[in-house]
PDB file of C-alpha atoms in Angstrom:
ATOM      1  CA  MET B   1     -36.815  21.605   2.730  1.00 55.00           C
ATOM      2  CA  THR B   2     -34.491  22.294  -0.252  1.00 81.00           C
ATOM      3  CA  LEU B   3     -31.969  19.519   0.296  1.00 88.00           C
ATOM      4  CA  THR B   4     -32.647  15.806   0.684  1.00 86.00           C
ATOM      5  CA  THR B   5     -30.451  12.818   1.497  1.00 84.00           C
ATOM      6  CA  ASP B   6     -30.343  12.150  -2.295  1.00 85.00           C
ATOM      7  CA  ASP B   7     -28.125  15.210  -2.468  1.00 88.00           C
ATOM      8  CA  LEU B   8     -25.507  13.428  -0.216  1.00 88.00           C
ATOM      9  CA  LYS B   9     -22.838  11.359  -2.003  1.00 85.00           C
ATOM     10  CA  VAL B  10     -19.917   9.343  -0.746  1.00 81.00           C
ATOM     11  CA  ILE B  11     -16.823  10.751  -2.384  1.00 82.00           C
ATOM     12  CA  GLU B  12     -13.173  10.249  -1.263  1.00 71.00           C
ATOM     13  CA  GLY B  13     -14.435   8.252   1.729  1.00 72.00           C
ATOM     14  CA  SER B  14     -16.753  10.752   3.269  1.00 81.00           C
ATOM     15  CA  VAL B  15     -20.331  12.080   2.782  1.00 87.00           C
ATOM     16  CA  ARG B  16     -20.482  15.300   0.720  1.00 91.00           C
ATOM     17  CA  VAL B  17     -22.908  17.732  -0.867  1.00 92.00           C
ATOM     18  CA  ALA B  18     -22.353  19.487  -4.109  1.00 91.00           C
ATOM     19  CA  ASP B  19     -21.576  23.109  -4.119  1.00 92.00           C
ATOM     20  CA  LEU B  20     -24.292  24.285  -6.438  1.00 91.00           C
ATOM     21  CA  ARG B  21     -26.930  22.322  -4.456  1.00 92.00           C
ATOM     22  CA  LEU B  22     -25.693  24.142  -1.289  1.00 94.00           C
ATOM     23  CA  ALA B  23     -25.957  27.444  -3.142  1.00 92.00           C
ATOM     24  CA  HIS B  24     -29.513  26.793  -4.095  1.00 91.00           C
ATOM     25  CA  ALA B  25     -30.380  25.906  -0.539  1.00 92.00           C
ATOM     26  CA  LEU B  26     -28.803  29.103   0.738  1.00 92.00           C
ATOM     27  CA  GLY B  27     -30.625  31.164  -1.835  1.00 90.00           C
ATOM     28  CA  ILE B  28     -27.655  32.574  -3.544  1.00 88.00           C
ATOM     29  CA  GLY B  29     -28.814  34.612  -6.508  1.00 77.00           C
ATOM     30  CA  LYS B  30     -26.099  33.447  -8.729  1.00 82.00           C
ATOM     31  CA  PRO B  31     -25.153  29.917  -7.599  1.00 72.00           C
ATOM     32  CA  ILE B  32     -21.747  30.029  -9.438  1.00 82.00           C
ATOM     33  CA  GLU B  33     -20.674  32.715  -6.786  1.00 89.00           C
ATOM     34  CA  ILE B  34     -20.430  29.891  -4.205  1.00 91.00           C
ATOM     35  CA  ARG B  35     -17.417  28.477  -6.090  1.00 90.00           C
ATOM     36  CA  LYS B  36     -15.674  31.825  -5.979  1.00 90.00           C
ATOM     37  CA  LEU B  37     -16.381  32.005  -2.243  1.00 92.00           C
ATOM     38  CA  ILE B  38     -15.038  28.467  -1.824  1.00 91.00           C
ATOM     39  CA  HIS B  39     -11.994  29.342  -3.803  1.00 89.00           C
ATOM     40  CA  ARG B  40     -11.259  32.500  -1.587  1.00 90.00           C
ATOM     41  CA  HIS B  41     -11.512  30.349   1.643  1.00 92.00           C
ATOM     42  CA  ARG B  42     -10.004  27.150   0.301  1.00 89.00           C
ATOM     43  CA  ALA B  43      -7.142  27.246   2.963  1.00 91.00           C
ATOM     44  CA  GLU B  44      -9.676  27.564   5.800  1.00 92.00           C
ATOM     45  CA  LEU B  45     -11.867  24.811   4.304  1.00 93.00           C
ATOM     46  CA  ALA B  46      -8.924  22.494   3.978  1.00 91.00           C
ATOM     47  CA  ASN B  47      -8.649  22.482   7.818  1.00 92.00           C
ATOM     48  CA  TYR B  48     -11.747  20.375   7.767  1.00 91.00           C
ATOM     49  CA  GLY B  49     -10.635  17.793   5.392  1.00 88.00           C
ATOM     50  CA  GLN B  50      -9.671  17.352   1.769  1.00 86.00           C
ATOM     51  CA  LEU B  51     -11.339  19.866  -0.527  1.00 86.00           C
ATOM     52  CA  VAL B  52     -12.601  17.660  -3.278  1.00 87.00           C
ATOM     53  CA  GLY B  53     -13.006  19.114  -6.802  1.00 79.00           C
ATOM     54  CA  ALA B  54     -10.574  22.052  -6.345  1.00 59.00           C
ATOM     55  CA  PRO B  55      -9.445  23.377  -9.769  1.00 58.00           C
ATOM     56  CA  ALA B  56      -5.964  22.785 -10.925  1.00 51.00           C
ATOM     57  CA  PRO B  57      -3.465  25.656 -10.465  1.00 56.00           C
ATOM     58  CA  GLY B  58      -3.767  28.234 -13.265  1.00 58.00           C
ATOM     59  CA  LYS B  59      -7.452  27.351 -14.045  1.00 57.00           C
ATOM     60  CA  ARG B  60     -10.493  29.532 -13.142  1.00 62.00           C
ATOM     61  CA  ALA B  61     -11.981  28.955  -9.744  1.00 54.00           C
ATOM     62  CA  VAL B  62     -15.374  28.175 -11.354  1.00 58.00           C
ATOM     63  CA  ALA B  63     -14.052  25.482 -13.626  1.00 59.00           C
ATOM     64  CA  ALA B  64     -14.591  22.622 -11.232  1.00 74.00           C
ATOM     65  CA  GLU B  65     -17.455  21.405  -9.142  1.00 84.00           C
ATOM     66  CA  PHE B  66     -16.771  21.205  -5.339  1.00 90.00           C
ATOM     67  CA  TRP B  67     -18.043  18.527  -3.034  1.00 91.00           C
ATOM     68  CA  LEU B  68     -18.090  19.567   0.541  1.00 93.00           C
ATOM     69  CA  ASN B  69     -18.051  17.387   3.663  1.00 91.00           C
ATOM     70  CA  GLU B  70     -20.224  18.166   6.542  1.00 91.00           C
ATOM     71  CA  GLN B  71     -17.927  20.485   8.379  1.00 93.00           C
ATOM     72  CA  GLN B  72     -16.998  22.368   5.222  1.00 94.00           C
ATOM     73  CA  ALA B  73     -20.744  22.767   4.239  1.00 94.00           C
ATOM     74  CA  LEU B  74     -21.516  24.118   7.629  1.00 95.00           C
ATOM     75  CA  VAL B  75     -18.661  26.617   7.493  1.00 94.00           C
ATOM     76  CA  MET B  76     -19.848  27.768   4.138  1.00 94.00           C
ATOM     77  CA  CYS B  77     -23.230  28.463   5.624  1.00 94.00           C
ATOM     78  CA  VAL B  78     -21.524  30.934   8.004  1.00 92.00           C
ATOM     79  CA  LEU B  79     -19.290  32.527   5.257  1.00 93.00           C
ATOM     80  CA  ALA B  80     -22.062  32.882   2.743  1.00 91.00           C
ATOM     81  CA  ASN B  81     -23.965  35.094   5.327  1.00 89.00           C
ATOM     82  CA  CYS B  82     -27.224  34.814   3.443  1.00 88.00           C
ATOM     83  CA  PRO B  83     -30.756  35.113   4.805  1.00 87.00           C
ATOM     84  CA  GLY B  84     -31.074  31.413   4.444  1.00 87.00           C
ATOM     85  CA  SER B  85     -27.807  30.551   6.189  1.00 92.00           C
ATOM     86  CA  ALA B  86     -29.304  29.593   9.620  1.00 92.00           C
ATOM     87  CA  ALA B  87     -31.967  27.538   8.167  1.00 92.00           C
ATOM     88  CA  THR B  88     -29.691  25.774   5.768  1.00 93.00           C
ATOM     89  CA  HIS B  89     -27.285  25.084   8.621  1.00 94.00           C
ATOM     90  CA  ARG B  90     -29.987  23.285  10.620  1.00 92.00           C
ATOM     91  CA  GLU B  91     -31.108  21.417   7.484  1.00 92.00           C
ATOM     92  CA  LEU B  92     -27.552  20.182   6.802  1.00 93.00           C
ATOM     93  CA  THR B  93     -27.104  19.075  10.314  1.00 91.00           C
ATOM     94  CA  ASP B  94     -30.316  17.001  10.182  1.00 91.00           C
ATOM     95  CA  LEU B  95     -29.553  15.533   6.822  1.00 90.00           C
ATOM     96  CA  PHE B  96     -26.059  14.305   7.679  1.00 90.00           C
ATOM     97  CA  ALA B  97     -27.526  12.796  11.011  1.00 88.00           C
ATOM     98  CA  GLN B  98     -30.153  10.956   8.951  1.00 88.00           C
ATOM     99  CA  HIS B  99     -27.464   9.654   6.607  1.00 86.00           C
ATOM    100  CA  ARG B 100     -25.398   8.409   9.587  1.00 84.00           C
ATOM    101  CA  ILE B 101     -28.383   6.662  11.061  1.00 85.00           C
ATOM    102  CA  ALA B 102     -29.226   4.934   7.752  1.00 85.00           C
ATOM    103  CA  LEU B 103     -25.643   3.909   7.287  1.00 84.00           C
ATOM    104  CA  LEU B 104     -25.520   2.368  10.788  1.00 85.00           C
ATOM    105  CA  ARG B 105     -28.681   0.467  10.144  1.00 84.00           C
ATOM    106  CA  GLU B 106     -27.327  -1.031   6.934  1.00 85.00           C
ATOM    107  CA  CYS B 107     -23.957  -1.734   8.397  1.00 85.00           C
ATOM    108  CA  ARG B 108     -25.545  -3.790  11.136  1.00 82.00           C
ATOM    109  CA  LEU B 109     -27.767  -5.625   8.692  1.00 82.00           C
ATOM    110  CA  ILE B 110     -24.919  -6.626   6.380  1.00 83.00           C
ATOM    111  CA  PHE B 111     -21.755  -6.885   8.674  1.00 83.00           C
ATOM    112  CA  GLY B 112     -23.309  -7.430  12.091  1.00 83.00           C
ATOM    113  CA  ARG B 113     -23.500  -5.681  15.372  1.00 79.00           C
ATOM    114  CA  ARG B 114     -19.831  -5.433  16.153  1.00 82.00           C
ATOM    115  CA  ALA B 115     -19.112  -3.760  12.812  1.00 84.00           C
ATOM    116  CA  ALA B 116     -21.966  -1.255  13.493  1.00 81.00           C
ATOM    117  CA  ALA B 117     -20.565  -0.487  16.875  1.00 83.00           C
ATOM    118  CA  LYS B 118     -17.159   0.182  15.330  1.00 84.00           C
ATOM    119  CA  LEU B 119     -18.703   2.366  12.722  1.00 80.00           C
ATOM    120  CA  TRP B 120     -20.545   4.189  15.441  1.00 78.00           C
ATOM    121  CA  ARG B 121     -17.252   5.083  17.080  1.00 78.00           C
ATOM    122  CA  GLN B 122     -15.596   6.082  13.784  1.00 76.00           C
ATOM    123  CA  LEU B 123     -18.507   8.450  13.091  1.00 74.00           C
ATOM    124  CA  GLY B 124     -17.750  10.205  16.384  1.00 70.00           C
ATOM    125  CA  LEU B 125     -21.191   9.530  17.917  1.00 73.00           C
ATOM    126  CA  PRO B 126     -21.624   9.696  21.732  1.00 72.00           C
ATOM    127  CA  ALA B 127     -20.646   6.599  23.709  1.00 72.00           C
ATOM    128  CA  VAL B 128     -23.561   4.498  24.912  1.00 64.00           C
ATOM    129  CA  VAL B 129     -23.983   2.097  27.780  1.00 58.00           C
ATOM    130  CA  GLU B 130     -25.506  -1.190  26.657  1.00 54.00           C
ATOM    131  CA  ASP B 131     -27.711  -3.359  28.860  1.00 46.00           C
ATOM    132  CA  GLU B 132     -26.755  -7.004  29.180  1.00 44.00           C
ATOM    133  CA  PRO B 133     -29.183  -8.468  26.645  1.00 39.00           C
ATOM    134  CA  ALA B 134     -28.345  -5.977  23.900  1.00 37.00           C
ATOM    135  CA  ALA B 135     -24.580  -6.637  24.632  1.00 41.00           C
ATOM    136  CA  ARG B 136     -24.848 -10.250  23.451  1.00 37.00           C
ATOM    137  CA  ALA B 137     -23.093 -10.930  20.211  1.00 30.00           C
ATOM    138  CA  SER B 138     -25.299 -11.244  17.177  1.00 36.00           C
ATOM    139  CA  ARG B 139     -24.724 -11.998  13.565  1.00 38.00           C
ATOM    140  CA  ALA B 140     -26.435 -10.331  10.648  1.00 36.00           C
ATOM    141  CA  ALA B 141     -27.680 -12.646   7.925  1.00 38.00           C
ATOM    142  CA  PRO B 142     -25.182 -12.659   5.020  1.00 57.00           C
ATOM    143  CA  ALA B 143     -27.915 -12.339   2.457  1.00 61.00           C
ATOM    144  CA  SER B 144     -27.115  -8.924   1.417  1.00 73.00           C
ATOM    145  CA  SER B 145     -23.474  -9.546   0.956  1.00 80.00           C
ATOM    146  CA  ASP B 146     -24.158 -12.769  -0.915  1.00 86.00           C
ATOM    147  CA  GLN B 147     -26.605 -10.797  -3.215  1.00 88.00           C
ATOM    148  CA  VAL B 148     -23.819  -8.466  -4.242  1.00 91.00           C
ATOM    149  CA  LYS B 149     -21.419 -11.399  -4.737  1.00 91.00           C
ATOM    150  CA  HIS B 150     -23.985 -13.048  -7.022  1.00 92.00           C
ATOM    151  CA  PHE B 151     -24.576  -9.838  -8.989  1.00 94.00           C
ATOM    152  CA  LEU B 152     -20.826  -9.391  -9.585  1.00 94.00           C
ATOM    153  CA  ALA B 153     -20.456 -12.999 -10.560  1.00 92.00           C
ATOM    154  CA  VAL B 154     -23.187 -12.797 -13.265  1.00 92.00           C
ATOM    155  CA  SER B 155     -22.704  -9.348 -14.398  1.00 93.00           C
ATOM    156  CA  THR B 156     -18.976  -8.583 -14.247  1.00 94.00           C
ATOM    157  CA  VAL B 157     -15.665 -10.277 -15.092  1.00 92.00           C
ATOM    158  CA  ARG B 158     -12.281  -9.427 -13.296  1.00 91.00           C
ATOM    159  CA  ARG B 159      -9.800  -8.049 -15.793  1.00 89.00           C
ATOM    160  CA  PRO B 160      -6.542  -6.321 -14.866  1.00 89.00           C
ATOM    161  CA  GLY B 161      -6.543  -2.780 -16.048  1.00 89.00           C
ATOM    162  CA  ALA B 162     -10.262  -2.600 -16.502  1.00 92.00           C
ATOM    163  CA  GLN B 163     -12.450  -0.134 -14.680  1.00 92.00           C
ATOM    164  CA  VAL B 164     -16.108   0.802 -14.445  1.00 92.00           C
ATOM    165  CA  GLN B 165     -17.618   4.068 -13.097  1.00 91.00           C
ATOM    166  CA  SER B 166     -19.015   3.496  -9.615  1.00 91.00           C
ATOM    167  CA  SER B 167     -22.397   5.186 -10.420  1.00 91.00           C
ATOM    168  CA  VAL B 168     -22.692   2.907 -13.591  1.00 93.00           C
ATOM    169  CA  LEU B 169     -21.989  -0.228 -11.586  1.00 94.00           C
ATOM    170  CA  TYR B 170     -24.551   0.775  -9.017  1.00 94.00           C
ATOM    171  CA  ALA B 171     -27.097   1.583 -11.607  1.00 93.00           C
ATOM    172  CA  ALA B 172     -26.552  -1.880 -13.163  1.00 94.00           C
ATOM    173  CA  TYR B 173     -26.981  -3.436  -9.663  1.00 94.00           C
ATOM    174  CA  ARG B 174     -30.357  -1.635  -9.038  1.00 93.00           C
ATOM    175  CA  ALA B 175     -31.509  -2.818 -12.544  1.00 93.00           C
ATOM    176  CA  TRP B 176     -30.381  -6.361 -11.709  1.00 93.00           C
ATOM    177  CA  CYS B 177     -32.277  -6.226  -8.502  1.00 92.00           C
ATOM    178  CA  GLU B 178     -35.406  -5.136 -10.266  1.00 91.00           C
ATOM    179  CA  SER B 179     -35.060  -7.828 -12.891  1.00 91.00           C
ATOM    180  CA  THR B 180     -34.631 -10.497 -10.196  1.00 88.00           C
ATOM    181  CA  SER B 181     -37.409  -9.076  -7.842  1.00 87.00           C
ATOM    182  CA  ALA B 182     -34.799  -8.751  -5.145  1.00 83.00           C
ATOM    183  CA  ASP B 183     -36.206  -8.353  -1.548  1.00 80.00           C
ATOM    184  CA  VAL B 184     -33.435  -5.973  -0.543  1.00 79.00           C
ATOM    185  CA  VAL B 185     -31.888  -3.157  -2.574  1.00 86.00           C
ATOM    186  CA  LEU B 186     -28.839  -1.582  -0.977  1.00 88.00           C
ATOM    187  CA  THR B 187     -28.167   2.100  -0.969  1.00 87.00           C
ATOM    188  CA  GLN B 188     -25.153   3.259  -3.014  1.00 86.00           C
ATOM    189  CA  THR B 189     -23.226   3.794   0.272  1.00 82.00           C
ATOM    190  CA  MET B 190     -23.704   0.278   1.521  1.00 83.00           C
ATOM    191  CA  PHE B 191     -23.294  -1.277  -1.991  1.00 89.00           C
ATOM    192  CA  SER B 192     -19.867   0.450  -2.207  1.00 87.00           C
ATOM    193  CA  LEU B 193     -18.937  -0.892   1.270  1.00 83.00           C
ATOM    194  CA  VAL B 194     -19.754  -4.436   0.299  1.00 86.00           C
ATOM    195  CA  VAL B 195     -17.874  -4.162  -3.018  1.00 90.00           C
ATOM    196  CA  ALA B 196     -14.776  -2.755  -1.192  1.00 86.00           C
ATOM    197  CA  ASN B 197     -15.021  -5.524   1.420  1.00 84.00           C
ATOM    198  CA  LEU B 198     -14.868  -7.991  -1.558  1.00 86.00           C
ATOM    199  CA  GLY B 199     -11.426  -6.684  -2.374  1.00 87.00           C
ATOM    200  CA  PHE B 200     -12.043  -4.194  -5.190  1.00 90.00           C
ATOM    201  CA  THR B 201     -10.567  -0.783  -5.029  1.00 89.00           C
ATOM    202  CA  LYS B 202     -11.591   2.691  -6.157  1.00 85.00           C
ATOM    203  CA  ARG B 203      -9.781   5.197  -8.341  1.00 84.00           C
ATOM    204  CA  CYS B 204     -10.627   8.928  -8.409  1.00 76.00           C
ATOM    205  CA  SER B 205     -10.192  11.141 -11.461  1.00 68.00           C
ATOM    206  CA  SER B 206     -12.969  13.561 -12.174  1.00 69.00           C
ATOM    207  CA  VAL B 207     -15.366  10.792 -11.165  1.00 78.00           C
ATOM    208  CA  MET B 208     -15.027   7.468  -9.119  1.00 86.00           C
ATOM    209  CA  PHE B 209     -14.174   4.119 -10.733  1.00 90.00           C
ATOM    210  CA  TRP B 210     -13.946   0.665  -9.431  1.00 93.00           C
ATOM    211  CA  THR B 211     -10.899  -1.079 -10.900  1.00 92.00           C
ATOM    212  CA  GLY B 212     -10.033  -4.568 -11.896  1.00 92.00           C
ATOM    213  CA  LEU B 213     -13.545  -5.403 -13.226  1.00 92.00           C
ATOM    214  CA  THR B 214     -15.777  -4.581 -16.096  1.00 91.00           C
ATOM    215  CA  LEU B 215     -19.524  -5.123 -16.770  1.00 92.00           C
ATOM    216  CA  VAL B 216     -20.393  -7.819 -19.281  1.00 87.00           C
ATOM    217  CA  ASN B 217     -24.081  -7.950 -18.633  1.00 64.00           C
ATOM    218  CA  HIS B 218     -27.144  -5.820 -18.051  1.00 51.00           C
ATOM    219  CA  LEU B 219     -25.860  -2.963 -20.108  1.00 48.00           C
ATOM    220  CA  ALA B 220     -29.289  -2.631 -21.630  1.00 42.00           C
ATOM    221  CA  ALA B 221     -30.699  -2.026 -18.156  1.00 44.00           C
ATOM    222  CA  VAL B 222     -28.257   0.797 -17.337  1.00 46.00           C
ATOM    223  CA  PRO B 223     -29.823   4.272 -17.823  1.00 45.00           C
ATOM    224  CA  THR B 224     -29.306   5.863 -21.292  1.00 41.00           C
ATOM    225  CA  GLY B 225     -25.997   7.658 -21.385  1.00 45.00           C
ATOM    226  CA  GLU B 226     -24.498   5.605 -18.572  1.00 43.00           C
ATOM    227  CA  ALA B 227     -23.416   2.527 -20.675  1.00 39.00           C
ATOM    228  CA  GLY B 228     -21.178   4.646 -22.823  1.00 39.00           C
ATOM    229  CA  ARG B 229     -19.100   5.668 -19.834  1.00 42.00           C
ATOM    230  CA  LEU B 230     -17.795   2.170 -19.211  1.00 38.00           C
ATOM    231  CA  LEU B 231     -14.071   1.712 -19.994  1.00 36.00           C
TER     232      LEU B 231
END
């Protein structure tokens, strides 16, 4: 397997894979060629959702990294027409399915059964018939949500106009979890869902930022090079 779930990132509200990682999986000799292929078929790919990372008009097609959603990545497997296209197509299908399952499990843990059922429908998964015991309402323990609240309370301050890169905030959260020996460490996807549920919003430029807050603690625990990307 050349791709793992670590290659999947939540960008612009959907799970995506980087173009060069897809090129590597497909076995394209010169990975940069995949960006030229994406550029040639950008209108077709746009039928399957926003094409994230498309270069600005007048710039070279290879000047920006593309992040493809599941449908776009599968279409690229067909368009690439490489010896590894069929295997990569199956691999991507399995990876995105694994990500959906993990997301549903965490959603139920944090937000409860009803929220997980709603997410199930939003993900376009098949309808299921529940038996009576399983249909009884249940509540997930709020521990995970409270954990993120506590992290934000001790490690950030709300400040109009401030922003922090989403990956930096998550790195600080993981470092904080390690320093406090936390029993549960959320994935970046679920961490982002909890932060958004607490009222914070994201802004996208070349990368994703959380707005309205800034880190004031745990900078030493952030991986080298990340702390300098705080604004």
